[in-house]
Amino acid sequence: MEKNKKEKKKISVISVCYNCKDEVEETLTSLLMQTYQNFEYIVVDGGSTDGTLEKIKTFTFSLSSVKIVSEPDDGIYDAMNKGVRLATGDFVYFLNIGDQFCANDVLENVVSYLHDNNTIYFGDIIYHQHLYRHPNQLNDFYFLLEKMICHQSIFAPLKFLKQYPFRLEYSYCADRDWLLYWIKKEKANYFHMAFPIAIYDTEGFSSQNEKVSFESKKVLCCYYPKSVLYLVRFKNFVGKLLGRHG
């Protein structure tokens, strides 16, 4: 009975994209090859003009549940929110064009952990051909050092994303704000699945380190006293002077 219950968990896989025709094949092949098939696929395209949408349609015609929207948006988080509004699954996973699942059984392995619709589940990530392991415990020290769980490794309860959508005033760190809101403010449960979920396209949107760091500090100010932030920054400054990284 428990196994059948797990198999009924539905995942909404959402891809946002814009003019990325050359990356479509590797991303959608990794999705189509998944051994677990109880998912819906949602594409939110920003109005591509390079044939991205047409190529996506050639790969998704065989899927039983596909929703495609193509229209201008106000940035990646606006597009992600649009996808959430169309979602009907228990959990949401963002597989943006350019990213890909690490293996064909990723969703099957993930679903074996999805017991609670009030828990945020996350795994590990691969970038630059190296495995990056996220911690089991997401404490204040982790966040204050501007660390972040990549959204490409998170399986979020749909109701969490509907209740608190990504805030569009953030261009780079709305996912950081979302995670801090639920873990720091709402004290939501979370669970680390110790295996890689996706190969992350580091050449994309969130790889602009200086802009991300600037905005992440603005997000942290919403959840921590300024005195704590100053202390952490001073520690990092001293560490750099001594030739260490904080």
GROMACS .gro file of C-alpha atoms in nm:
model
  246
    1MET     CA    1   0.000   0.000   0.000
    2GLU     CA    2   0.279   0.243   0.090
    3LYS     CA    3   0.454   0.180  -0.242
    4ASN     CA    4   0.137   0.248  -0.440
    5LYS     CA    5   0.082   0.566  -0.243
    6LYS     CA    6   0.430   0.689  -0.335
    7GLU     CA    7   0.378   0.613  -0.702
    8LYS     CA    8   0.075   0.841  -0.712
    9LYS     CA    9   0.281   1.150  -0.631
   10LYS     CA   10   0.254   1.379  -0.930
   11ILE     CA   11   0.540   1.610  -1.023
   12SER     CA   12   0.499   1.927  -1.225
   13VAL     CA   13   0.819   1.973  -1.426
   14ILE     CA   14   0.847   2.334  -1.542
   15SER     CA   15   1.088   2.468  -1.804
   16VAL     CA   16   1.130   2.838  -1.869
   17CYS     CA   17   1.318   2.939  -2.180
   18TYR     CA   18   1.396   3.208  -2.431
   19ASN     CA   19   1.590   3.167  -2.757
   20CYS     CA   20   1.780   2.854  -2.656
   21LYS     CA   21   1.713   2.618  -2.944
   22ASP     CA   22   2.052   2.449  -2.925
   23GLU     CA   23   1.997   2.337  -2.563
   24VAL     CA   24   1.650   2.188  -2.610
   25GLU     CA   25   1.755   1.838  -2.715
   26GLU     CA   26   1.976   1.749  -2.418
   27THR     CA   27   1.725   1.885  -2.166
   28LEU     CA   28   1.417   1.717  -2.309
   29THR     CA   29   1.595   1.391  -2.381
   30SER     CA   30   1.684   1.369  -2.011
   31LEU     CA   31   1.317   1.426  -1.925
   32LEU     CA   32   1.172   1.184  -2.179
   33MET     CA   33   1.407   0.908  -2.062
   34GLN     CA   34   1.284   0.921  -1.703
   35THR     CA   35   1.162   0.585  -1.575
   36TYR     CA   36   0.899   0.755  -1.358
   37GLN     CA   37   0.621   0.890  -1.577
   38ASN     CA   38   0.367   1.044  -1.338
   39PHE     CA   39   0.457   1.400  -1.426
   40GLU     CA   40   0.314   1.687  -1.624
   41TYR     CA   41   0.540   1.906  -1.832
   42ILE     CA   42   0.493   2.282  -1.847
   43VAL     CA   43   0.689   2.511  -2.079
   44VAL     CA   44   0.688   2.886  -2.031
   45ASP     CA   45   0.860   3.048  -2.328
   46GLY     CA   46   0.933   3.418  -2.332
   47GLY     CA   47   0.845   3.459  -2.699
   48SER     CA   48   1.144   3.293  -2.864
   49THR     CA   49   1.222   3.382  -3.225
   50ASP     CA   50   1.496   3.127  -3.300
   51GLY     CA   51   1.281   2.814  -3.333
   52THR     CA   52   1.306   2.710  -2.967
   53LEU     CA   53   0.932   2.657  -2.931
   54GLU     CA   54   0.902   2.454  -3.249
   55LYS     CA   55   1.187   2.226  -3.141
   56ILE     CA   56   1.029   2.176  -2.799
   57LYS     CA   57   0.705   2.069  -2.964
   58THR     CA   58   0.883   1.807  -3.173
   59PHE     CA   59   1.016   1.647  -2.854
   60THR     CA   60   0.700   1.669  -2.642
   61PHE     CA   61   0.430   1.547  -2.880
   62SER     CA   62   0.432   1.201  -2.721
   63LEU     CA   63   0.385   1.319  -2.364
   64SER     CA   64   0.039   1.271  -2.218
   65SER     CA   65   0.034   1.600  -2.024
   66VAL     CA   66   0.198   1.906  -2.178
   67LYS     CA   67   0.114   2.273  -2.135
   68ILE     CA   68   0.298   2.535  -2.339
   69VAL     CA   69   0.276   2.913  -2.303
   70SER     CA   70   0.471   3.153  -2.524
   71GLU     CA   71   0.447   3.523  -2.451
   72PRO     CA   72   0.665   3.809  -2.322
   73ASP     CA   73   0.738   3.805  -1.951
   74ASP     CA   74   0.895   4.026  -1.686
   75GLY     CA   75   1.196   3.803  -1.628
   76ILE     CA   76   1.274   3.448  -1.526
   77TYR     CA   77   1.084   3.458  -1.197
   78ASP     CA   78   0.772   3.594  -1.365
   79ALA     CA   79   0.796   3.301  -1.607
   80MET     CA   80   0.844   3.057  -1.319
   81ASN     CA   81   0.538   3.198  -1.142
   82LYS     CA   82   0.337   3.154  -1.462
   83GLY     CA   83   0.439   2.790  -1.471
   84VAL     CA   84   0.336   2.743  -1.109
   85ARG     CA   85  -0.009   2.886  -1.181
   86LEU     CA   86  -0.056   2.616  -1.448
   87ALA     CA   87   0.074   2.335  -1.229
   88THR     CA   88  -0.147   2.064  -1.079
   89GLY     CA   89   0.112   1.830  -0.927
   90ASP     CA   90   0.194   1.761  -0.564
   91PHE     CA   91   0.547   1.894  -0.612
   92VAL     CA   92   0.712   2.134  -0.856
   93TYR     CA   93   1.053   2.094  -1.014
   94PHE     CA   94   1.218   2.356  -1.239
   95LEU     CA   95   1.418   2.199  -1.522
   96ASN     CA   96   1.514   2.497  -1.729
   97ILE     CA   97   1.630   2.452  -2.086
   98GLY     CA   98   2.004   2.401  -2.071
   99ASP     CA   99   1.985   2.187  -1.755
  100GLN     CA  100   1.938   1.810  -1.755
  101PHE     CA  101   1.868   1.525  -1.517
  102CYS     CA  102   2.177   1.335  -1.404
  103ALA     CA  103   2.029   0.992  -1.472
  104ASN     CA  104   1.718   0.824  -1.613
  105ASP     CA  105   1.592   0.719  -1.269
  106VAL     CA  106   1.619   1.055  -1.093
  107LEU     CA  107   1.243   1.113  -1.064
  108GLU     CA  108   1.185   0.754  -0.959
  109ASN     CA  109   1.442   0.788  -0.681
  110VAL     CA  110   1.305   1.125  -0.573
  111VAL     CA  111   0.946   1.005  -0.550
  112SER     CA  112   1.050   0.734  -0.304
  113TYR     CA  113   1.126   1.019  -0.060
  114LEU     CA  114   0.822   1.239  -0.120
  115HIS     CA  115   0.614   1.141   0.182
  116ASP     CA  116   0.496   1.482   0.300
  117ASN     CA  117   0.339   1.765   0.101
  118ASN     CA  118   0.454   2.009   0.370
  119THR     CA  119   0.826   1.936   0.327
  120ILE     CA  120   1.078   2.088   0.088
  121TYR     CA  121   1.299   1.816  -0.060
  122PHE     CA  122   1.634   1.883  -0.224
  123GLY     CA  123   1.921   1.681  -0.362
  124ASP     CA  124   2.268   1.758  -0.492
  125ILE     CA  125   2.385   1.917  -0.814
  126ILE     CA  126   2.659   1.875  -1.075
  127TYR     CA  127   2.833   2.173  -1.233
  128HIS     CA  128   3.161   2.197  -1.421
  129GLN     CA  129   3.167   1.815  -1.407
  130HIS     CA  130   3.197   1.819  -1.028
  131LEU     CA  131   2.943   1.700  -0.773
  132TYR     CA  132   2.833   1.969  -0.530
  133ARG     CA  133   2.678   1.823  -0.213
  134HIS     CA  134   2.429   2.036  -0.028
  135PRO     CA  135   2.429   2.015   0.353
  136ASN     CA  136   2.180   1.813   0.555
  137GLN     CA  137   2.116   2.109   0.785
  138LEU     CA  138   2.034   2.456   0.652
  139ASN     CA  139   2.138   2.670   0.947
  140ASP     CA  140   2.191   3.044   0.980
  141PHE     CA  141   2.564   3.013   0.921
  142TYR     CA  142   2.499   2.852   0.582
  143PHE     CA  143   2.270   3.130   0.464
  144LEU     CA  144   2.475   3.414   0.610
  145LEU     CA  145   2.773   3.301   0.405
  146GLU     CA  146   2.546   3.355   0.102
  147LYS     CA  147   2.524   2.985   0.026
  148MET     CA  148   2.219   2.863  -0.158
  149ILE     CA  149   2.037   2.544  -0.250
  150CYS     CA  150   2.015   2.551  -0.630
  151HIS     CA  151   1.655   2.548  -0.744
  152GLN     CA  152   1.760   2.281  -0.997
  153SER     CA  153   1.788   2.043  -0.701
  154ILE     CA  154   1.464   2.138  -0.519
  155PHE     CA  155   1.129   1.961  -0.527
  156ALA     CA  156   0.893   2.214  -0.372
  157PRO     CA  157   0.535   2.154  -0.255
  158LEU     CA  158   0.305   2.321  -0.508
  159LYS     CA  159   0.104   2.485  -0.231
  160PHE     CA  160   0.417   2.656  -0.097
  161LEU     CA  161   0.483   2.814  -0.436
  162LYS     CA  162   0.122   2.920  -0.474
  163GLN     CA  163   0.105   3.066  -0.124
  164TYR     CA  164   0.433   3.258  -0.157
  165PRO     CA  165   0.529   3.309  -0.525
  166PHE     CA  166   0.869   3.437  -0.631
  167ARG     CA  167   0.897   3.809  -0.563
  168LEU     CA  168   0.954   3.997  -0.886
  169GLU     CA  169   1.144   4.283  -0.726
  170TYR     CA  170   1.439   4.043  -0.719
  171SER     CA  171   1.596   3.983  -1.059
  172TYR     CA  172   1.852   3.723  -0.947
  173CYS     CA  173   1.771   3.597  -0.598
  174ALA     CA  174   1.396   3.548  -0.573
  175ASP     CA  175   1.455   3.176  -0.526
  176ARG     CA  176   1.688   3.258  -0.232
  177ASP     CA  177   1.417   3.478  -0.083
  178TRP     CA  178   1.159   3.203  -0.133
  179LEU     CA  179   1.372   2.943   0.043
  180LEU     CA  180   1.455   3.175   0.334
  181TYR     CA  181   1.090   3.267   0.372
  182TRP     CA  182   0.986   2.907   0.419
  183ILE     CA  183   1.281   2.783   0.624
  184LYS     CA  184   1.367   3.091   0.830
  185LYS     CA  185   1.028   3.259   0.871
  186GLU     CA  186   0.775   2.977   0.839
  187LYS     CA  187   1.000   2.705   0.989
  188ALA     CA  188   0.902   2.462   0.716
  189ASN     CA  189   1.035   2.107   0.718
  190TYR     CA  190   1.305   2.016   0.469
  191PHE     CA  191   1.493   1.701   0.376
  192HIS     CA  192   1.820   1.645   0.192
  193MET     CA  193   1.826   1.356  -0.055
  194ALA     CA  194   2.195   1.264  -0.081
  195PHE     CA  195   2.221   1.204  -0.455
  196PRO     CA  196   2.259   1.433  -0.759
  197ILE     CA  197   1.947   1.561  -0.931
  198ALA     CA  198   2.062   1.765  -1.228
  199ILE     CA  199   2.354   1.894  -1.430
  200TYR     CA  200   2.328   2.267  -1.392
  201ASP     CA  201   2.395   2.507  -1.681
  202THR     CA  202   2.634   2.752  -1.512
  203GLU     CA  203   2.654   2.970  -1.823
  204GLY     CA  204   2.299   3.085  -1.771
  205PHE     CA  205   2.113   3.353  -1.584
  206SER     CA  206   2.228   3.291  -1.225
  207SER     CA  207   2.599   3.271  -1.306
  208GLN     CA  208   2.643   3.651  -1.289
  209ASN     CA  209   2.824   3.638  -0.957
  210GLU     CA  210   2.861   4.007  -0.869
  211LYS     CA  211   2.499   4.090  -0.935
  212VAL     CA  212   2.381   3.781  -0.750
  213SER     CA  213   2.598   3.865  -0.448
  214PHE     CA  214   2.469   4.223  -0.436
  215GLU     CA  215   2.108   4.115  -0.445
  216SER     CA  216   2.157   3.824  -0.204
  217LYS     CA  217   2.266   4.075   0.061
  218LYS     CA  218   1.940   4.263   0.010
  219VAL     CA  219   1.750   3.939   0.064
  220LEU     CA  220   1.945   3.856   0.380
  221CYS     CA  221   1.858   4.196   0.525
  222CYS     CA  222   1.493   4.090   0.524
  223TYR     CA  223   1.561   3.790   0.748
  224TYR     CA  224   1.858   3.883   0.968
  225PRO     CA  225   1.953   4.186   1.181
  226LYS     CA  226   2.205   4.419   1.021
  227SER     CA  227   2.444   4.366   1.312
  228VAL     CA  228   2.470   3.997   1.225
  229LEU     CA  229   2.531   4.074   0.859
  230TYR     CA  230   2.806   4.322   0.943
  231LEU     CA  231   2.976   4.063   1.163
  232VAL     CA  232   2.974   3.803   0.885
  233ARG     CA  233   3.106   4.050   0.630
  234PHE     CA  234   3.387   4.150   0.866
  235LYS     CA  235   3.479   3.783   0.909
  236ASN     CA  236   3.489   3.737   0.531
  237PHE     CA  237   3.703   4.050   0.490
  238VAL     CA  238   3.954   3.929   0.748
  239GLY     CA  239   3.959   3.585   0.587
  240LYS     CA  240   4.046   3.734   0.250
  241LEU     CA  241   4.325   3.939   0.402
  242LEU     CA  242   4.470   3.621   0.547
  243GLY     CA  243   4.440   3.441   0.216
  244ARG     CA  244   4.143   3.231   0.314
  245HIS     CA  245   3.789   3.217   0.180
  246GLY     CA  246   3.495   3.253   0.418
   0.00000   0.00000   0.00000
